[in-house]
mmCIF file of C-alpha atoms in Angstrom:
data_model
loop_
_atom_site.group_PDB
_atom_site.id
_atom_site.type_symbol
_atom_site.label_atom_id
_atom_site.label_comp_id
_atom_site.label_asym_id
_atom_site.label_seq_id
_atom_site.Cartn_x
_atom_site.Cartn_y
_atom_site.Cartn_z
ATOM 1 C CA MET A 1 5.918 -26.288 -7.216
ATOM 2 C CA ASP A 2 3.980 -25.051 -10.229
ATOM 3 C CA ALA A 3 0.484 -26.452 -9.765
ATOM 4 C CA GLU A 4 -3.126 -25.686 -8.923
ATOM 5 C CA LEU A 5 -4.556 -26.696 -5.557
ATOM 6 C CA GLU A 6 -8.229 -26.807 -4.583
ATOM 7 C CA PHE A 7 -9.597 -26.323 -1.069
ATOM 8 C CA ALA A 8 -13.104 -26.254 0.373
ATOM 9 C CA ILE A 9 -13.728 -23.332 2.717
ATOM 10 C CA GLN A 10 -16.612 -22.365 4.980
ATOM 11 C CA PRO A 11 -18.286 -18.932 5.296
ATOM 12 C CA ASN A 12 -16.347 -18.332 8.533
ATOM 13 C CA THR A 13 -12.949 -19.517 7.225
ATOM 14 C CA THR A 14 -10.273 -16.888 7.899
ATOM 15 C CA GLY A 15 -7.414 -15.943 5.630
ATOM 16 C CA LYS A 16 -4.988 -17.559 8.060
ATOM 17 C CA GLN A 17 -6.881 -20.850 8.056
ATOM 18 C CA LEU A 18 -6.767 -20.976 4.254
ATOM 19 C CA PHE A 19 -3.093 -19.939 4.190
ATOM 20 C CA ASP A 20 -2.231 -22.616 6.772
ATOM 21 C CA GLN A 21 -3.969 -25.249 4.645
ATOM 22 C CA VAL A 22 -1.876 -24.272 1.634
ATOM 23 C CA VAL A 23 1.513 -24.281 3.381
ATOM 24 C CA LYS A 24 0.737 -27.571 5.139
ATOM 25 C CA THR A 25 -0.200 -29.196 1.825
ATOM 26 C CA ILE A 26 3.023 -28.154 0.076
ATOM 27 C CA GLY A 27 5.215 -28.800 3.124
ATOM 28 C CA LEU A 28 6.459 -25.227 3.487
ATOM 29 C CA ARG A 29 7.949 -24.110 6.808
ATOM 30 C CA GLU A 30 9.454 -20.746 5.781
ATOM 31 C CA VAL A 31 5.979 -19.259 5.603
ATOM 32 C CA TRP A 32 6.876 -15.673 6.533
ATOM 33 C CA TYR A 33 7.906 -14.727 2.987
ATOM 34 C CA PHE A 34 4.587 -15.640 1.395
ATOM 35 C CA GLY A 35 0.971 -14.610 1.100
ATOM 36 C CA LEU A 36 -2.170 -15.301 -0.903
ATOM 37 C CA GLN A 37 -2.992 -12.761 -3.583
ATOM 38 C CA TYR A 38 -6.334 -12.202 -5.298
ATOM 39 C CA MET A 39 -7.907 -9.797 -7.771
ATOM 40 C CA ASP A 40 -10.278 -7.419 -6.019
ATOM 41 C CA ASN A 41 -13.608 -6.154 -7.363
ATOM 42 C CA LYS A 42 -11.808 -3.345 -9.221
ATOM 43 C CA GLY A 43 -9.333 -5.718 -10.869
ATOM 44 C CA PHE A 44 -6.309 -4.855 -8.716
ATOM 45 C CA PRO A 45 -4.058 -7.526 -7.150
ATOM 46 C CA THR A 46 -4.539 -7.507 -3.369
ATOM 47 C CA TRP A 47 -3.092 -9.538 -0.498
ATOM 48 C CA LEU A 48 -5.510 -11.667 1.494
ATOM 49 C CA LYS A 49 -5.757 -10.408 5.085
ATOM 50 C CA LEU A 50 -5.041 -13.320 7.399
ATOM 51 C CA GLU A 51 -7.062 -12.072 10.361
ATOM 52 C CA LYS A 52 -10.285 -11.491 8.387
ATOM 53 C CA LYS A 53 -12.780 -13.993 7.045
ATOM 54 C CA VAL A 54 -12.157 -14.812 3.400
ATOM 55 C CA SER A 55 -15.825 -14.109 2.627
ATOM 56 C CA ALA A 56 -15.569 -10.599 4.132
ATOM 57 C CA GLN A 57 -12.833 -9.459 1.738
ATOM 58 C CA GLU A 58 -13.405 -7.760 -1.612
ATOM 59 C CA ILE A 59 -12.508 -10.770 -3.731
ATOM 60 C CA LYS A 60 -13.718 -10.870 -7.316
ATOM 61 C CA LYS A 61 -16.740 -13.146 -7.217
ATOM 62 C CA GLU A 62 -15.784 -16.255 -9.159
ATOM 63 C CA ASN A 63 -16.553 -19.912 -8.685
ATOM 64 C CA PRO A 64 -14.171 -21.158 -7.523
ATOM 65 C CA LEU A 65 -12.426 -18.185 -5.907
ATOM 66 C CA GLN A 66 -8.955 -17.707 -7.383
ATOM 67 C CA PHE A 67 -5.820 -17.035 -5.333
ATOM 68 C CA LYS A 68 -2.128 -16.959 -6.191
ATOM 69 C CA PHE A 69 0.426 -18.142 -3.650
ATOM 70 C CA ARG A 70 3.238 -15.615 -4.021
ATOM 71 C CA ALA A 71 6.294 -14.257 -2.295
ATOM 72 C CA LYS A 72 5.358 -11.073 -0.468
ATOM 73 C CA PHE A 73 8.771 -10.364 1.052
ATOM 74 C CA PHE A 74 12.172 -11.101 -0.465
ATOM 75 C CA PRO A 75 15.408 -12.014 1.345
ATOM 76 C CA GLU A 76 18.465 -9.841 0.800
ATOM 77 C CA ASP A 77 20.685 -12.917 0.288
ATOM 78 C CA VAL A 78 18.952 -16.023 -1.041
ATOM 79 C CA SER A 79 21.974 -18.276 -0.486
ATOM 80 C CA VAL A 80 21.986 -17.541 3.253
ATOM 81 C CA GLU A 81 18.341 -16.978 4.139
ATOM 82 C CA LEU A 82 16.429 -19.588 2.115
ATOM 83 C CA ILE A 83 16.726 -23.002 3.757
ATOM 84 C CA GLN A 84 14.105 -25.357 2.319
ATOM 85 C CA ASP A 85 14.314 -26.603 -1.271
ATOM 86 C CA ILE A 86 10.592 -25.875 -1.690
ATOM 87 C CA THR A 87 11.155 -22.243 -0.634
ATOM 88 C CA GLN A 88 13.938 -21.846 -3.184
ATOM 89 C CA LYS A 89 11.786 -23.415 -5.899
ATOM 90 C CA LEU A 90 8.826 -21.123 -5.177
ATOM 91 C CA PHE A 91 11.083 -18.060 -5.375
ATOM 92 C CA PHE A 92 12.738 -19.411 -8.523
ATOM 93 C CA LEU A 93 9.401 -19.911 -10.303
ATOM 94 C CA GLN A 94 8.095 -16.467 -9.342
ATOM 95 C CA VAL A 95 11.295 -14.575 -10.163
ATOM 96 C CA LYS A 96 11.708 -16.429 -13.480
ATOM 97 C CA GLU A 97 8.160 -15.509 -14.476
ATOM 98 C CA GLY A 98 8.831 -11.892 -13.436
ATOM 99 C CA ILE A 99 11.926 -11.747 -15.649
ATOM 100 C CA LEU A 100 10.302 -13.430 -18.659
ATOM 101 C CA SER A 101 7.263 -11.124 -18.444
ATOM 102 C CA ASP A 102 9.580 -8.080 -18.058
ATOM 103 C CA GLU A 103 8.248 -7.102 -14.639
ATOM 104 C CA ILE A 104 11.883 -7.441 -13.568
ATOM 105 C CA TYR A 105 14.163 -5.741 -16.099
ATOM 106 C CA CYS A 106 17.059 -7.965 -17.148
ATOM 107 C CA PRO A 107 19.917 -7.093 -19.581
ATOM 108 C CA PRO A 108 20.316 -9.421 -22.597
ATOM 109 C CA GLU A 109 23.547 -11.187 -21.588
ATOM 110 C CA THR A 110 22.251 -11.763 -18.071
ATOM 111 C CA ALA A 111 18.998 -13.093 -19.532
ATOM 112 C CA VAL A 112 20.960 -15.677 -21.560
ATOM 113 C CA LEU A 113 22.930 -16.807 -18.504
ATOM 114 C CA LEU A 114 19.761 -17.026 -16.414
ATOM 115 C CA GLY A 115 18.084 -18.965 -19.204
ATOM 116 C CA SER A 116 20.899 -21.515 -19.098
ATOM 117 C CA TYR A 117 20.452 -22.040 -15.345
ATOM 118 C CA ALA A 118 16.705 -22.464 -15.876
ATOM 119 C CA VAL A 119 17.475 -25.109 -18.516
ATOM 120 C CA GLN A 120 19.899 -26.880 -16.151
ATOM 121 C CA SER A 121 17.238 -26.885 -13.432
ATOM 122 C CA LYS A 122 14.784 -28.619 -15.786
ATOM 123 C CA PHE A 123 16.921 -30.919 -17.949
ATOM 124 C CA GLY A 124 19.955 -31.558 -15.753
ATOM 125 C CA ASP A 125 23.373 -31.931 -17.408
ATOM 126 C CA TYR A 126 23.678 -31.248 -21.124
ATOM 127 C CA ASN A 127 24.012 -34.466 -23.110
ATOM 128 C CA LYS A 128 24.563 -34.096 -26.843
ATOM 129 C CA GLU A 129 23.059 -37.553 -27.424
ATOM 130 C CA LEU A 130 19.825 -36.612 -25.649
ATOM 131 C CA HIS A 131 19.676 -32.876 -26.237
ATOM 132 C CA LYS A 132 19.518 -32.603 -30.001
ATOM 133 C CA THR A 133 19.048 -29.358 -31.912
ATOM 134 C CA GLY A 134 15.639 -27.964 -31.028
ATOM 135 C CA TYR A 135 15.419 -29.411 -27.510
ATOM 136 C CA LEU A 136 14.758 -25.896 -26.236
ATOM 137 C CA SER A 137 12.227 -24.968 -28.925
ATOM 138 C CA SER A 138 9.207 -25.181 -26.602
ATOM 139 C CA GLU A 139 10.869 -23.353 -23.684
ATOM 140 C CA ARG A 140 10.387 -19.688 -22.732
ATOM 141 C CA LEU A 141 14.004 -18.680 -22.282
ATOM 142 C CA VAL A 142 14.497 -14.907 -22.546
ATOM 143 C CA PRO A 143 12.110 -11.925 -22.338
ATOM 144 C CA GLN A 144 10.352 -11.055 -25.592
ATOM 145 C CA ARG A 145 11.830 -7.542 -25.317
ATOM 146 C CA VAL A 146 15.341 -8.998 -25.546
ATOM 147 C CA MET A 147 14.427 -11.094 -28.592
ATOM 148 C CA ASP A 148 12.851 -8.062 -30.282
ATOM 149 C CA GLN A 149 15.850 -5.785 -29.617
ATOM 150 C CA HIS A 150 18.465 -8.077 -31.144
ATOM 151 C CA LYS A 151 18.531 -9.403 -34.695
ATOM 152 C CA LEU A 152 18.892 -13.027 -33.698
ATOM 153 C CA SER A 153 16.595 -15.880 -34.606
ATOM 154 C CA ARG A 154 15.076 -18.035 -31.908
ATOM 155 C CA GLU A 155 17.464 -20.804 -32.976
ATOM 156 C CA GLN A 156 20.448 -18.497 -32.411
ATOM 157 C CA TRP A 157 19.186 -17.635 -28.910
ATOM 158 C CA GLU A 158 18.780 -21.328 -28.175
ATOM 159 C CA GLU A 159 22.317 -21.980 -29.404
ATOM 160 C CA ARG A 160 23.724 -19.308 -27.062
ATOM 161 C CA ILE A 161 21.864 -20.781 -24.110
ATOM 162 C CA GLN A 162 22.907 -24.325 -25.042
ATOM 163 C CA VAL A 163 26.586 -23.280 -24.911
ATOM 164 C CA TRP A 164 26.100 -22.017 -21.347
ATOM 165 C CA HIS A 165 24.000 -25.065 -20.449
ATOM 166 C CA ALA A 166 26.940 -27.301 -21.369
ATOM 167 C CA GLU A 167 29.145 -25.290 -18.974
ATOM 168 C CA HIS A 168 26.958 -26.234 -15.994
ATOM 169 C CA GLY A 169 27.822 -29.947 -16.128
ATOM 170 C CA GLY A 170 27.686 -31.625 -12.711
ATOM 171 C CA MET A 171 25.422 -28.980 -11.189
ATOM 172 C CA LEU A 172 22.389 -30.323 -9.317
ATOM 173 C CA LYS A 173 18.996 -29.008 -10.445
ATOM 174 C CA GLU A 174 18.420 -27.458 -6.993
ATOM 175 C CA ASN A 175 21.780 -25.663 -7.168
ATOM 176 C CA ALA A 176 20.936 -24.332 -10.637
ATOM 177 C CA MET A 177 17.807 -22.694 -9.187
ATOM 178 C CA LEU A 178 19.875 -21.137 -6.410
ATOM 179 C CA GLU A 179 22.489 -19.840 -8.876
ATOM 180 C CA TYR A 180 19.638 -18.315 -10.893
ATOM 181 C CA LEU A 181 18.336 -16.507 -7.809
ATOM 182 C CA LYS A 182 21.814 -15.329 -6.743
ATOM 183 C CA ILE A 183 22.161 -13.519 -10.070
ATOM 184 C CA ALA A 184 18.562 -12.312 -10.195
ATOM 185 C CA GLN A 185 18.699 -10.774 -6.707
ATOM 186 C CA ASP A 186 21.171 -8.168 -8.009
ATOM 187 C CA LEU A 187 18.771 -6.936 -10.693
ATOM 188 C CA GLU A 188 17.443 -3.472 -9.917
ATOM 189 C CA MET A 189 13.751 -4.414 -9.875
ATOM 190 C CA TYR A 190 14.121 -7.718 -8.019
ATOM 191 C CA GLY A 191 11.994 -8.089 -4.906
ATOM 192 C CA ILE A 192 9.806 -5.024 -5.401
ATOM 193 C CA ASN A 193 6.064 -5.250 -4.811
ATOM 194 C CA TYR A 194 4.062 -2.460 -6.428
ATOM 195 C CA PHE A 195 0.927 -0.773 -5.115
ATOM 196 C CA GLU A 196 -1.129 1.864 -6.921
ATOM 197 C CA ILE A 197 -1.389 5.150 -5.023
ATOM 198 C CA LYS A 198 -2.299 8.794 -5.674
ATOM 199 C CA ASN A 199 -0.538 11.918 -4.439
ATOM 200 C CA LYS A 200 -2.330 14.996 -3.090
ATOM 201 C CA LYS A 201 -2.832 16.287 -6.633
ATOM 202 C CA GLY A 202 -4.574 13.058 -7.609
ATOM 203 C CA THR A 203 -1.716 11.882 -9.832
ATOM 204 C CA ASP A 204 -1.482 8.102 -10.231
ATOM 205 C CA LEU A 205 1.793 6.713 -8.881
ATOM 206 C CA TRP A 206 3.370 3.380 -7.980
ATOM 207 C CA LEU A 207 4.569 2.694 -4.441
ATOM 208 C CA GLY A 208 7.413 0.177 -4.607
ATOM 209 C CA VAL A 209 8.120 -1.796 -1.431
ATOM 210 C CA ASP A 210 11.241 -3.934 -1.016
ATOM 211 C CA ALA A 211 13.566 -5.163 1.732
ATOM 212 C CA LEU A 212 15.420 -1.839 1.820
ATOM 213 C CA GLY A 213 12.432 0.483 2.089
ATOM 214 C CA LEU A 214 9.915 2.418 -0.003
ATOM 215 C CA ASN A 215 10.209 4.067 -3.402
ATOM 216 C CA ILE A 216 7.678 6.065 -5.392
ATOM 217 C CA TYR A 217 7.592 5.872 -9.188
ATOM 218 C CA GLU A 218 5.659 7.706 -11.855
ATOM 219 C CA LYS A 219 3.411 5.349 -13.809
ATOM 220 C CA GLU A 220 5.609 5.270 -16.905
ATOM 221 C CA ASP A 221 8.795 4.641 -14.867
ATOM 222 C CA LYS A 222 7.813 1.312 -13.326
#
């Protein structure tokens, strides 16, 4: 679900009450993976605390207040642990955006394969009568870094992805999303949430949190 939702809240509305409204509206039952994220007064992404009133948290003062519904925790095996189609779609949308924006590093060949699953999830089976040359021209398919590193035109990238798209014939759109996630979950930076921290010397660092534990990165290594 890639959409904007609007809710009216009261001064005493808690984070949990707002979160519950969101998950009820979209029909999500696997709520434990997700949270509401906002930009704080200093411009840093922060998770909404469920037990506190929304109005008592350091949310950037905008009208309306802006929140992103995002995965906070990631399963180790998406094919086993994600049950609802809506859960899979929410993970798919977030992980795809992470790969395309280069938050999750992805090698070129893997990016092409993932792009083909994303195309299958949107267009269904490849049909040469319907899917003429240029049918992918308005799609974001691979990270800009990958396009910049290789001397291929956009049309050549589209052609590579179209070849893979044709191989996925008979695959349901929902299954294409799951196949995308099954590949993406093996990428090194998949499922890591980053938090800005400082060490005792005052050096800026990133704290990376994932299903397997904690890692600390220097700023330029993220």
